[in-house]
PDB file of N, CA and C in Angstrom:
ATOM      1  N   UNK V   1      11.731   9.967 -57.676  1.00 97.00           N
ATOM      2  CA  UNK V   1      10.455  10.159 -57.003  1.00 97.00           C
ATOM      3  C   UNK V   1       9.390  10.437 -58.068  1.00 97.00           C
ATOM      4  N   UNK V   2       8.434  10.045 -57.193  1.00 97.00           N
ATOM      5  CA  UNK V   2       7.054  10.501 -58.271  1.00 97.00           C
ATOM      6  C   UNK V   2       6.013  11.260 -58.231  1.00 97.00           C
ATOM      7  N   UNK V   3       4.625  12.270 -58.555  1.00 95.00           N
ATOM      8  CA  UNK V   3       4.376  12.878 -58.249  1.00 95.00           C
ATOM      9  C   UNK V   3       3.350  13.463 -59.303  1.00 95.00           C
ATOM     10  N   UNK V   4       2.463  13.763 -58.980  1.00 93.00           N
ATOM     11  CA  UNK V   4       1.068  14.421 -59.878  1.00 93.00           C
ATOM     12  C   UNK V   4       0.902  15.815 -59.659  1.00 93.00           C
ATOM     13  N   UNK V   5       0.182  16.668 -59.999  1.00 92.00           N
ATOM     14  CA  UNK V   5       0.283  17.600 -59.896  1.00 92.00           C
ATOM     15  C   UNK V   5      -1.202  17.981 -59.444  1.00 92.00           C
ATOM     16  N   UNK V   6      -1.487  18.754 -58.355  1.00 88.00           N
ATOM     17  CA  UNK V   6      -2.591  18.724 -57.618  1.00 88.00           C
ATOM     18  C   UNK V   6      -3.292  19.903 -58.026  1.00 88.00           C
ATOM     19  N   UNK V   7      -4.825  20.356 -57.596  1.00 84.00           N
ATOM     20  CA  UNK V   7      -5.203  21.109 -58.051  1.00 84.00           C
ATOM     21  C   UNK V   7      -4.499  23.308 -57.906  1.00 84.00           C
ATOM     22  N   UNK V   8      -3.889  22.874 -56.661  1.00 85.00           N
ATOM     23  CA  UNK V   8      -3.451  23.724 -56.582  1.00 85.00           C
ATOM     24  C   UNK V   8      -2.218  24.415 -57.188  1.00 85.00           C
ATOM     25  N   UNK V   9      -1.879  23.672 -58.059  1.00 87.00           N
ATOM     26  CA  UNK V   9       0.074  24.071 -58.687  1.00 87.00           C
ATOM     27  C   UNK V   9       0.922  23.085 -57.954  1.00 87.00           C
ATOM     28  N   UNK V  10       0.328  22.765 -56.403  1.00 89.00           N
ATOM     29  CA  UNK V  10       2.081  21.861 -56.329  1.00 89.00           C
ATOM     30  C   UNK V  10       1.367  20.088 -56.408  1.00 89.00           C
ATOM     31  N   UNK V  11       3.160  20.084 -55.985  1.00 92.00           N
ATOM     32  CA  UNK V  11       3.304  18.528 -55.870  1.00 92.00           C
ATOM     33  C   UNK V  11       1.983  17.828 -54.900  1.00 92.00           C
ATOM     34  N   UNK V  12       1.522  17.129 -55.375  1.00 91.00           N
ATOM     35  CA  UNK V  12       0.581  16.168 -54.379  1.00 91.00           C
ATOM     36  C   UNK V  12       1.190  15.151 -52.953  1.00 91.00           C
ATOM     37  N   UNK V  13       0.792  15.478 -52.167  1.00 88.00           N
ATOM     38  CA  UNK V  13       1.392  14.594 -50.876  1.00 88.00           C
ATOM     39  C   UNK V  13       0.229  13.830 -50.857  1.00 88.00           C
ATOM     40  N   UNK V  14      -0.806  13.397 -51.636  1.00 88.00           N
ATOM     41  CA  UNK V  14      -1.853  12.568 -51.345  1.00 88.00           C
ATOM     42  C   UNK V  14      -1.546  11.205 -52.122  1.00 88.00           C
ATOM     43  N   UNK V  15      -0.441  11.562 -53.432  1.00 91.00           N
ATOM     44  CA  UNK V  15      -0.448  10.582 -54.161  1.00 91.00           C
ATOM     45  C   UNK V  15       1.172  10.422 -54.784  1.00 91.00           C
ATOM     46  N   UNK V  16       2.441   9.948 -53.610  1.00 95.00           N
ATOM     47  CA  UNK V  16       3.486   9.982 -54.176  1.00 95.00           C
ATOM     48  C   UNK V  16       4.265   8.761 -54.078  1.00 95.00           C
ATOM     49  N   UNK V  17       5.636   8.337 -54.876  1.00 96.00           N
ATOM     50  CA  UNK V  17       6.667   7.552 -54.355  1.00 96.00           C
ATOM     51  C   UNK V  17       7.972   7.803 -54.654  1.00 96.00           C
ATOM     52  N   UNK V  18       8.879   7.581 -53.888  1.00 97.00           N
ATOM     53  CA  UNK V  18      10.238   7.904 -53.311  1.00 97.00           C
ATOM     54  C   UNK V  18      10.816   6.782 -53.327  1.00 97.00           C
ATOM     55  N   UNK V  19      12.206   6.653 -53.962  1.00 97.00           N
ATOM     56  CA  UNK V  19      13.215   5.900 -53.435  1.00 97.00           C
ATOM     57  C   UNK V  19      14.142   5.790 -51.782  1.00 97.00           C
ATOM     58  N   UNK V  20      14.423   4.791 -51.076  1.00 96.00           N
ATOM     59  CA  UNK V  20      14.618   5.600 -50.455  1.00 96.00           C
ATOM     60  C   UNK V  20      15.517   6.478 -50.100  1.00 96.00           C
ATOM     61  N   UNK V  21      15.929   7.272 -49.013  1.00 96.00           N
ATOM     62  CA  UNK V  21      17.099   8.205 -48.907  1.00 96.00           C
ATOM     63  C   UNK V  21      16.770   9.579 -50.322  1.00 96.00           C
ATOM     64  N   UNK V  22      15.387   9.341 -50.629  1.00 97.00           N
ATOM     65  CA  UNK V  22      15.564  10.456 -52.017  1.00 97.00           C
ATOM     66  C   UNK V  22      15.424  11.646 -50.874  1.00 97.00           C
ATOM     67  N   UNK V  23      16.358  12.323 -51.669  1.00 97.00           N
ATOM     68  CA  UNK V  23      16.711  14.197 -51.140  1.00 97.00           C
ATOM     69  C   UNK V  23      15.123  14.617 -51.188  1.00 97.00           C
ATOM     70  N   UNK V  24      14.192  14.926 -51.886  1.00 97.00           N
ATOM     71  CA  UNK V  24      13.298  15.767 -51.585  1.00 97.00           C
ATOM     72  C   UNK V  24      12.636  15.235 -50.531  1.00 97.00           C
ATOM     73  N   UNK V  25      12.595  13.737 -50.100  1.00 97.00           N
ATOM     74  CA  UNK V  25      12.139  13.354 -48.584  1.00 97.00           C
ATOM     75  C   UNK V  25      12.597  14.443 -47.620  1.00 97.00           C
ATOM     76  N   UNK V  26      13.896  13.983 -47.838  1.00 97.00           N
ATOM     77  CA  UNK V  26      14.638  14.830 -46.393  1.00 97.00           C
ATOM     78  C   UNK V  26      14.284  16.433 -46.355  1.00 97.00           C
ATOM     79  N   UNK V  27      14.396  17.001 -47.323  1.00 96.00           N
ATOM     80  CA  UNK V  27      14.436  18.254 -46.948  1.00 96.00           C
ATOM     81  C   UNK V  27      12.489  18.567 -46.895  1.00 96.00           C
ATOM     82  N   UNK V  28      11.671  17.837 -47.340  1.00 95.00           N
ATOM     83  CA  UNK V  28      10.606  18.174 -46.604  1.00 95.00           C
ATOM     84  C   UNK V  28      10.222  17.849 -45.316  1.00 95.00           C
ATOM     85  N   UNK V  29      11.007  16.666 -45.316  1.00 96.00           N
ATOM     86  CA  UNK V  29      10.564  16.572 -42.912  1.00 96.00           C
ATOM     87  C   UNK V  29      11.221  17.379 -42.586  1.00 96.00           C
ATOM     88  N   UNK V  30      12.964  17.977 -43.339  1.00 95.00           N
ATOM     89  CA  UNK V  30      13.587  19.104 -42.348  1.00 95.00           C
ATOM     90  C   UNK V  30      12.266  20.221 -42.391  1.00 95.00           C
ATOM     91  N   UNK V  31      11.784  20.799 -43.533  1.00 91.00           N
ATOM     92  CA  UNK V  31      11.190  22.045 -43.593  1.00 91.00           C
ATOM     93  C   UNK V  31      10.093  21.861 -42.418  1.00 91.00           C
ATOM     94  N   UNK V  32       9.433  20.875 -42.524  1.00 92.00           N
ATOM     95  CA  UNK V  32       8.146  20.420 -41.255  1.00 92.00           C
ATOM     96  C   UNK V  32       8.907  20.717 -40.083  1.00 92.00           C
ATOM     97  N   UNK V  33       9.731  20.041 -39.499  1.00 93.00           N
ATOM     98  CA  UNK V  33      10.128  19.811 -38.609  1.00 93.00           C
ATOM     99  C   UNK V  33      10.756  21.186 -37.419  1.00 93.00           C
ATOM    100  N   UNK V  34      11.447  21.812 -39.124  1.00 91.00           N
ATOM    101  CA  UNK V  34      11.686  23.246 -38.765  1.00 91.00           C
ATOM    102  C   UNK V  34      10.278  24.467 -38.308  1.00 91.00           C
ATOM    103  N   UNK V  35       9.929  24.347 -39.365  1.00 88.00           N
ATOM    104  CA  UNK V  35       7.962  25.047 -39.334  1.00 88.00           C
ATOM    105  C   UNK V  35       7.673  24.633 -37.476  1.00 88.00           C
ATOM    106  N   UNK V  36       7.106  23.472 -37.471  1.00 88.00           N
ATOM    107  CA  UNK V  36       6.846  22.607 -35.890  1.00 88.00           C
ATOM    108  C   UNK V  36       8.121  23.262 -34.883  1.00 88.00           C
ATOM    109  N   UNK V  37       8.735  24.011 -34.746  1.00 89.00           N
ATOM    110  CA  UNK V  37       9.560  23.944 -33.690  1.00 89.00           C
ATOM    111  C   UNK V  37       9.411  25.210 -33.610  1.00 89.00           C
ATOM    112  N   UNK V  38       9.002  26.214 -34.713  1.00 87.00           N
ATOM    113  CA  UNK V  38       9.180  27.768 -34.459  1.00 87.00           C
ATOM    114  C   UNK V  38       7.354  28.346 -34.054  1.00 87.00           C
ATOM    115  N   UNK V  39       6.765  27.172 -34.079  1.00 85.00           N
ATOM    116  CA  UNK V  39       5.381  27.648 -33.149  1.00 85.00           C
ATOM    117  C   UNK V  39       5.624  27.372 -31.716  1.00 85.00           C
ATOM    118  N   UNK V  40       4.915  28.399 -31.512  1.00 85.00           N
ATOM    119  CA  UNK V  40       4.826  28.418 -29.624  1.00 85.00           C
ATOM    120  C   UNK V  40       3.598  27.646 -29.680  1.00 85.00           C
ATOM    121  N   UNK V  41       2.142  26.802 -30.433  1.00 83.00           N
ATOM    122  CA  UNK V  41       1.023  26.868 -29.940  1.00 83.00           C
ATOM    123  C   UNK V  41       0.920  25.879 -31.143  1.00 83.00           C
ATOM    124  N   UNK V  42       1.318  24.471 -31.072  1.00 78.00           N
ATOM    125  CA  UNK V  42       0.805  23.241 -32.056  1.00 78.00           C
ATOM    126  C   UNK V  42      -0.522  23.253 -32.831  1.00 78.00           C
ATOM    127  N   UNK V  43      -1.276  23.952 -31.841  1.00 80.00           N
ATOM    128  CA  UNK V  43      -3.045  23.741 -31.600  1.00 80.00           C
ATOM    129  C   UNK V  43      -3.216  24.925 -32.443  1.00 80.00           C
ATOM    130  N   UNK V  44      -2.159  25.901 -33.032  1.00 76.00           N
ATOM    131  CA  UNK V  44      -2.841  27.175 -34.353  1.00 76.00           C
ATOM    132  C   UNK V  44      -2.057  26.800 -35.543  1.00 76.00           C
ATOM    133  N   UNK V  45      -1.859  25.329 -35.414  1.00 78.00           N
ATOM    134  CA  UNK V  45      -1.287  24.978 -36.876  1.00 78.00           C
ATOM    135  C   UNK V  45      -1.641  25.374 -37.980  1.00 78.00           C
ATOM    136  N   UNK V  46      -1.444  25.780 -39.355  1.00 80.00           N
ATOM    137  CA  UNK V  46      -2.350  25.567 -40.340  1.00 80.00           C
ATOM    138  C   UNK V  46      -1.843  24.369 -41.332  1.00 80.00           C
ATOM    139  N   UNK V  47      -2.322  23.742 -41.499  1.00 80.00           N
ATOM    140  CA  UNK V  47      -1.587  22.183 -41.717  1.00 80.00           C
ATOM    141  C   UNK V  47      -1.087  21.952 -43.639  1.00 80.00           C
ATOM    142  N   UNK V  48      -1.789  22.867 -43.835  1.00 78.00           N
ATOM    143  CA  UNK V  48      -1.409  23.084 -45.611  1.00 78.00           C
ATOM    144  C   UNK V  48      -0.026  23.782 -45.432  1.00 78.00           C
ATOM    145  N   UNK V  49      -0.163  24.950 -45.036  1.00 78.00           N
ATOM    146  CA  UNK V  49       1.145  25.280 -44.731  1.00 78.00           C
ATOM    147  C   UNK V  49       2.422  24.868 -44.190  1.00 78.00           C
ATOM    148  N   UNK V  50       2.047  24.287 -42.868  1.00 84.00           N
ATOM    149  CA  UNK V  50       3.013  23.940 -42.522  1.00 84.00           C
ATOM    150  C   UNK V  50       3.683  22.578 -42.271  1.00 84.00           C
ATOM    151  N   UNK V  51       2.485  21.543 -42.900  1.00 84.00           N
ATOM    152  CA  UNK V  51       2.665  20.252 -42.923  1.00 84.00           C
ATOM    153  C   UNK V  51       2.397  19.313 -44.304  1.00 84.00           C
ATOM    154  N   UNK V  52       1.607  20.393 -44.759  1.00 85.00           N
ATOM    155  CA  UNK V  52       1.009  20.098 -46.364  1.00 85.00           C
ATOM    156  C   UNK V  52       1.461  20.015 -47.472  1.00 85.00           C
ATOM    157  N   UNK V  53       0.744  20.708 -48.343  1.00 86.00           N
ATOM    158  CA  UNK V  53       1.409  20.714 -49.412  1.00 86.00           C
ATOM    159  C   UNK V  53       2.239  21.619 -49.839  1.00 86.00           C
ATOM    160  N   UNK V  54       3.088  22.725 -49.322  1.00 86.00           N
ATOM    161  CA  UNK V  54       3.254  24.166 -48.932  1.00 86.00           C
ATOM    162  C   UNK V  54       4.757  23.271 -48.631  1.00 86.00           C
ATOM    163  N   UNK V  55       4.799  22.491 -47.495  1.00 90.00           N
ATOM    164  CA  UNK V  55       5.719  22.095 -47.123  1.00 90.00           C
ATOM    165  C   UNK V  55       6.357  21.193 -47.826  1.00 90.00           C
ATOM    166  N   UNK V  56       5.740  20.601 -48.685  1.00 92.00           N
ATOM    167  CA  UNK V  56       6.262  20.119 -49.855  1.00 92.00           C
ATOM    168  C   UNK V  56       6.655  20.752 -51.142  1.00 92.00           C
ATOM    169  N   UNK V  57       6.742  21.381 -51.178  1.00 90.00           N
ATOM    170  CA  UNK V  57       6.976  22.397 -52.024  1.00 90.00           C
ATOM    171  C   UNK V  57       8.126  23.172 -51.601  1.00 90.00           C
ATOM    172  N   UNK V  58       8.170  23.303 -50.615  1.00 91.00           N
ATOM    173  CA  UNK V  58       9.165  23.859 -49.527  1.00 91.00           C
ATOM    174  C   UNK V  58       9.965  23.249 -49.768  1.00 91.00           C
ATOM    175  N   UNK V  59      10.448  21.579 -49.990  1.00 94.00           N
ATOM    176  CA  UNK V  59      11.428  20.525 -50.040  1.00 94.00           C
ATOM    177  C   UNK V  59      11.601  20.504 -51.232  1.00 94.00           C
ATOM    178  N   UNK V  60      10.915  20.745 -52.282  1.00 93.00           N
ATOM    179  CA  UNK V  60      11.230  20.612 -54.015  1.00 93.00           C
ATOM    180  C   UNK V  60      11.999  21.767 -54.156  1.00 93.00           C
ATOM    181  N   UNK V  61      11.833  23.124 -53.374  1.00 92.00           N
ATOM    182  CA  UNK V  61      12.319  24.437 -54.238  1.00 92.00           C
ATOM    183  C   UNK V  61      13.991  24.178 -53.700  1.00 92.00           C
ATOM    184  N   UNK V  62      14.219  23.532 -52.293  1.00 94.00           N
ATOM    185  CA  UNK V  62      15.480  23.107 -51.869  1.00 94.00           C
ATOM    186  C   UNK V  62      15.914  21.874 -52.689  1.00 94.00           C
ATOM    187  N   UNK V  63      15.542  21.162 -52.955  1.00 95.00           N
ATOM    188  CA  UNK V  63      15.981  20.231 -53.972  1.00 95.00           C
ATOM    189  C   UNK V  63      16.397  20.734 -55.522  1.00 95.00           C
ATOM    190  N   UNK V  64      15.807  21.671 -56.079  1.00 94.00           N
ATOM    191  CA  UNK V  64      16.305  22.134 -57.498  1.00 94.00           C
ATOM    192  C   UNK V  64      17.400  22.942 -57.079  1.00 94.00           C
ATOM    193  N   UNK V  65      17.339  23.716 -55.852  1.00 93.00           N
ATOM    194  CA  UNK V  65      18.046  24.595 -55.296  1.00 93.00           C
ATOM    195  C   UNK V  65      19.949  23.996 -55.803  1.00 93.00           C
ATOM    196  N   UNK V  66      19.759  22.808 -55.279  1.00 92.00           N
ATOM    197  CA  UNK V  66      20.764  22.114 -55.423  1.00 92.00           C
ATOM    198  C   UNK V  66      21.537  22.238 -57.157  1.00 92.00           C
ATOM    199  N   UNK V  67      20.762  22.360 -57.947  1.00 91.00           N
ATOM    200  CA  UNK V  67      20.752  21.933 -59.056  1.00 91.00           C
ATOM    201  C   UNK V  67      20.804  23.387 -59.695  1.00 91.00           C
ATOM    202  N   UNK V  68      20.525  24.600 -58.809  1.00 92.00           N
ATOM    203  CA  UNK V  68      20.595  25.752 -59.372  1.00 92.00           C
ATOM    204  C   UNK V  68      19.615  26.255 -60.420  1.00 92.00           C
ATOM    205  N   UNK V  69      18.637  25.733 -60.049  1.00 91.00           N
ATOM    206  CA  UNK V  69      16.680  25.867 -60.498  1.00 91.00           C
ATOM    207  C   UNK V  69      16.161  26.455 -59.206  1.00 91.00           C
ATOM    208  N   UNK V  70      15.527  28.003 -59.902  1.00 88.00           N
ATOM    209  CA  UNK V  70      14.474  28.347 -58.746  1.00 88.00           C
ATOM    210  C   UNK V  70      13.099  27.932 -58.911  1.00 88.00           C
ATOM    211  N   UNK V  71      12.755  27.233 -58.270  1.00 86.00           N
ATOM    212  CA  UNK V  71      11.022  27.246 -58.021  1.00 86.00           C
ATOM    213  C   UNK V  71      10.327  28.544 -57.394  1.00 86.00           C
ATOM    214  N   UNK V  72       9.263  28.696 -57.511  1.00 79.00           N
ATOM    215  CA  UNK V  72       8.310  29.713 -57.182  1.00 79.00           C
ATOM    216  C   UNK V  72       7.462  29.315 -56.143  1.00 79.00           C
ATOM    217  N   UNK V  73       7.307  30.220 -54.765  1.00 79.00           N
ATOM    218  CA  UNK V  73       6.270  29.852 -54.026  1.00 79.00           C
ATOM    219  C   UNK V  73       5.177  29.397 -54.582  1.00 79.00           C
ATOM    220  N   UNK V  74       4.307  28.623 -53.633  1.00 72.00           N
ATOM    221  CA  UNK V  74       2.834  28.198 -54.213  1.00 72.00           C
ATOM    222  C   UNK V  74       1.869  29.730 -53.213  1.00 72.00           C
ATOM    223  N   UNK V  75       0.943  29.529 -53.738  1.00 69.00           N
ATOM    224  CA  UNK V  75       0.211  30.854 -53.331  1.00 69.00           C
ATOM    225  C   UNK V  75      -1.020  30.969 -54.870  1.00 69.00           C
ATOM    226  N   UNK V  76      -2.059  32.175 -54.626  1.00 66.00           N
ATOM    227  CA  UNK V  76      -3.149  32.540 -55.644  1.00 66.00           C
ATOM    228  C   UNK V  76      -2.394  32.898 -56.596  1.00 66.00           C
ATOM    229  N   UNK V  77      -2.607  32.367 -57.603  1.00 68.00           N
ATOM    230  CA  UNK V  77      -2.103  32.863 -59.148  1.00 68.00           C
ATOM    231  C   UNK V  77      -1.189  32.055 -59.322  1.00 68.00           C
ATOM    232  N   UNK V  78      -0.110  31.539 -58.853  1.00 77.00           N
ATOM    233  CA  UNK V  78       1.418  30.637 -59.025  1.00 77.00           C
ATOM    234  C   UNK V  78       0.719  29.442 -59.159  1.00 77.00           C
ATOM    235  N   UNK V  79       1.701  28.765 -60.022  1.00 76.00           N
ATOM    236  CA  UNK V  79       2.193  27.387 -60.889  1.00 76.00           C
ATOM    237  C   UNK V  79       3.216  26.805 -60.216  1.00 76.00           C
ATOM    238  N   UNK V  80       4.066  26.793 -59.078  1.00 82.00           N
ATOM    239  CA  UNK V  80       5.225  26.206 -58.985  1.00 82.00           C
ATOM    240  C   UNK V  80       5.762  24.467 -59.420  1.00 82.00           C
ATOM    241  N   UNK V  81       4.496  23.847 -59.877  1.00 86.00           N
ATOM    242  CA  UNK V  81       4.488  22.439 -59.930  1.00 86.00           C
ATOM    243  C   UNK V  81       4.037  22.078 -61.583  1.00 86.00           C
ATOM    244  N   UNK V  82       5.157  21.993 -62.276  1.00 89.00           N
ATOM    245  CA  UNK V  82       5.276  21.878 -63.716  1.00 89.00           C
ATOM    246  C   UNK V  82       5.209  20.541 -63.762  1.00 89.00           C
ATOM    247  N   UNK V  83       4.550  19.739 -65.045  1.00 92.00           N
ATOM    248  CA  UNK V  83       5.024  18.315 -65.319  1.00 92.00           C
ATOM    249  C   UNK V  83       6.093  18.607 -65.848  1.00 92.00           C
ATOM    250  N   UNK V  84       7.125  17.300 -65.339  1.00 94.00           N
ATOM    251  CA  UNK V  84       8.103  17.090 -66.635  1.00 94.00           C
ATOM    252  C   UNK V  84       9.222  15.852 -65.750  1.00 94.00           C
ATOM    253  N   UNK V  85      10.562  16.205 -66.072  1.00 96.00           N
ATOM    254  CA  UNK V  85      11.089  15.575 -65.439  1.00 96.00           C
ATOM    255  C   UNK V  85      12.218  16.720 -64.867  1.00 96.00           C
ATOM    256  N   UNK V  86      12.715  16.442 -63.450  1.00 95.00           N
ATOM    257  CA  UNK V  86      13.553  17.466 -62.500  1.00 95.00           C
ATOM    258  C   UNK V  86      14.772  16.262 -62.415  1.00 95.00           C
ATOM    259  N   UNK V  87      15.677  17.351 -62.594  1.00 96.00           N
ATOM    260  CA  UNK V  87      16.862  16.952 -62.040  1.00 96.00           C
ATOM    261  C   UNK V  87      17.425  17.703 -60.468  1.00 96.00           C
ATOM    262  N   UNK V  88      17.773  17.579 -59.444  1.00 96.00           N
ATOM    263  CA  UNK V  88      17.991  18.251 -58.339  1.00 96.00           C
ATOM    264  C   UNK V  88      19.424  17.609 -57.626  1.00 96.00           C
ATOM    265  N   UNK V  89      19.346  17.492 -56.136  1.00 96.00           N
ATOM    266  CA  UNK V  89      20.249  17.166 -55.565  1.00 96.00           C
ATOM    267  C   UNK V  89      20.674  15.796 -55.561  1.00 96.00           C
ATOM    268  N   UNK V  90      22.371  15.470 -55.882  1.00 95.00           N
ATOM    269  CA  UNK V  90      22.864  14.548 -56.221  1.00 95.00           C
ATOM    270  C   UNK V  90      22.755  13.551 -58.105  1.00 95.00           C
ATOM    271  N   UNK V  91      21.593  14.847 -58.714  1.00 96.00           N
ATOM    272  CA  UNK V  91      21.710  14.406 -60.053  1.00 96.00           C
ATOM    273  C   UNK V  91      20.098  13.436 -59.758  1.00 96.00           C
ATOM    274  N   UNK V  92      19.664  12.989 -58.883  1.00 97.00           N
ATOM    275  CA  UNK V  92      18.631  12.526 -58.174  1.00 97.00           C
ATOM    276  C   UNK V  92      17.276  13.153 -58.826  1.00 97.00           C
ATOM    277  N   UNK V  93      16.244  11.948 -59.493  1.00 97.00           N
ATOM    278  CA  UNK V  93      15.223  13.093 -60.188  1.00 97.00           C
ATOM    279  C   UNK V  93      14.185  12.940 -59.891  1.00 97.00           C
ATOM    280  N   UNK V  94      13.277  13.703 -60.078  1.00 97.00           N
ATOM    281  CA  UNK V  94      12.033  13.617 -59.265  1.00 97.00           C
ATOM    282  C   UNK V  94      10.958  13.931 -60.913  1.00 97.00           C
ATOM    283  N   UNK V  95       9.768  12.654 -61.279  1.00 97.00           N
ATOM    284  CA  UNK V  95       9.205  12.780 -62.195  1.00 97.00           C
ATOM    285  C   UNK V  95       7.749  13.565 -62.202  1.00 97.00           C
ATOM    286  N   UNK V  96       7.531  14.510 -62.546  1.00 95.00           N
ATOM    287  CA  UNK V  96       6.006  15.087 -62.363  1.00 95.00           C
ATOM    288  C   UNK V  96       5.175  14.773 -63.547  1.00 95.00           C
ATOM    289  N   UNK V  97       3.499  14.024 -63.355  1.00 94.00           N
ATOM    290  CA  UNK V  97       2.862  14.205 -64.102  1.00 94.00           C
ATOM    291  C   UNK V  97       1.320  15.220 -64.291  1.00 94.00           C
ATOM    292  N   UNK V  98       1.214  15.721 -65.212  1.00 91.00           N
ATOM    293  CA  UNK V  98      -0.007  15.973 -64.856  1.00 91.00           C
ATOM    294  C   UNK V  98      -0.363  17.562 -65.008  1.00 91.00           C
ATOM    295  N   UNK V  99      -1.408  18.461 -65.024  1.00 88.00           N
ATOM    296  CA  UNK V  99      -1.588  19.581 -64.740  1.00 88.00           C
ATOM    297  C   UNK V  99      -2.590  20.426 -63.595  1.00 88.00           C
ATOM    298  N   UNK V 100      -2.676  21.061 -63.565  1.00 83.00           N
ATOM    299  CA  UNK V 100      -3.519  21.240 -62.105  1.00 83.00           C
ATOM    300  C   UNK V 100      -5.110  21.455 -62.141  1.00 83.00           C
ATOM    301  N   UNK V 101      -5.276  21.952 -63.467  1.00 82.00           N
ATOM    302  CA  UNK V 101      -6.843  21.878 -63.842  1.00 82.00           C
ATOM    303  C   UNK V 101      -6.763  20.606 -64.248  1.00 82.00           C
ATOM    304  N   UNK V 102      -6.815  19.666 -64.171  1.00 81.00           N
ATOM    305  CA  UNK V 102      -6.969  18.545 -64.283  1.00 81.00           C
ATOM    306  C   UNK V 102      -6.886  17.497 -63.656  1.00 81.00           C
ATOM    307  N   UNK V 103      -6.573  17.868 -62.177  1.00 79.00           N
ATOM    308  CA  UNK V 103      -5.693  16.944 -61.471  1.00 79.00           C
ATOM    309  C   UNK V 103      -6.237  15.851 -61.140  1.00 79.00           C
ATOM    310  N   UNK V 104      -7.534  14.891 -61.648  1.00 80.00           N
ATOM    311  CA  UNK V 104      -7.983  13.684 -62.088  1.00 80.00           C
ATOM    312  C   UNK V 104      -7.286  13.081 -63.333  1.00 80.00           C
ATOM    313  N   UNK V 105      -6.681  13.725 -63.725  1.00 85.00           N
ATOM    314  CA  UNK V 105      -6.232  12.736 -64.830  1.00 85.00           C
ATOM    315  C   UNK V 105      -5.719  11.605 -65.081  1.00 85.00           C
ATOM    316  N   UNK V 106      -4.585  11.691 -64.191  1.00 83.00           N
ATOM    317  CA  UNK V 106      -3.853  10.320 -63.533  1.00 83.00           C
ATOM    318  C   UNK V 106      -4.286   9.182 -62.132  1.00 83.00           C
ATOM    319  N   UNK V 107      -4.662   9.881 -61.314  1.00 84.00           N
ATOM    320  CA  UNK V 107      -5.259   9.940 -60.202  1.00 84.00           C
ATOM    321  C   UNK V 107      -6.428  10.620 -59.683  1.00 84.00           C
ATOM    322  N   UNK V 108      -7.778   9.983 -59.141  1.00 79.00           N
ATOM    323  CA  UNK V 108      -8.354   9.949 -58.587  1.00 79.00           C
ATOM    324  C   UNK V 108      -8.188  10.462 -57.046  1.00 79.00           C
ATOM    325  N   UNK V 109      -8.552  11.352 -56.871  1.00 75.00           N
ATOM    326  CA  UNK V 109      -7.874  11.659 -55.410  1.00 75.00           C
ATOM    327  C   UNK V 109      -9.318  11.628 -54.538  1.00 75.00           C
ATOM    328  N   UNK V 110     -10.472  11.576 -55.289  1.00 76.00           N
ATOM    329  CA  UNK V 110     -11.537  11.588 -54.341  1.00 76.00           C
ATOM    330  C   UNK V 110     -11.994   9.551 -53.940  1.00 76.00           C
ATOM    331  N   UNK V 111     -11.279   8.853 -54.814  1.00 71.00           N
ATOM    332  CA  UNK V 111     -11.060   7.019 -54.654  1.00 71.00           C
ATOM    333  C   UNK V 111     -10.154   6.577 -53.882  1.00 71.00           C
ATOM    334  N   UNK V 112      -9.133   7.900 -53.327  1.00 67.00           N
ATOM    335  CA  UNK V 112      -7.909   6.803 -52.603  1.00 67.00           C
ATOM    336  C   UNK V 112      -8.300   6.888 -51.359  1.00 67.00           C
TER     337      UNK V 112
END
């Protein structure tokens, strides 16, 4: 998989690609899917959180998990979204570029 690094510390869901069947897919629709089922009230979503980029992040920290790498929540002050290259579940890797003060570097996110 592929992946930039957004202004906030994590992974970008604005600008990614996946093989398919890649593990960090799955375990971010599980995390959504899970999030979506434990509200009583669709309509007080907060969509960073629970559909966003939060939730993606949610699927990377279970993916290293695999691999016996902790990631760090995203939140004020945290980094959880390093460039480099990840190894995770099934040996399966997921490539990050980029840093977060910068996150034009590779991508344009105000052109797509």
């Amino acid at each position: 998989a592929f992946f930039v690094v957004e202004q906030y510390h994590l992974l970008s869901q604005y600008f990614m690609a996946a093989s398919p069947r890649h593990p960090i897919m799955y375990y971010t629709i599980h995390q959504v899917l899970s999030q979506l089922l434990d509200i009583p009230d669709t309509g007080e979503v907060s969509a960073p959180h629970i559909t966003g980029p939060h939730a993606l992040n949610r699927g990377f920290q279970y993916f290293m998990k695999d691999a016996g790498v902790k990631v760090e929540d995203g939140g004020v002050g945290k980094k959880p979204a390093k460039a480099g290259l990840w190894i995770g579940t099934y040996n399966r890797s997921i490539t990050v570029k980029g840093v977060g003060e910068y996150e034009n570097e590779y991508v344009y996110r105000e052109h797509i």
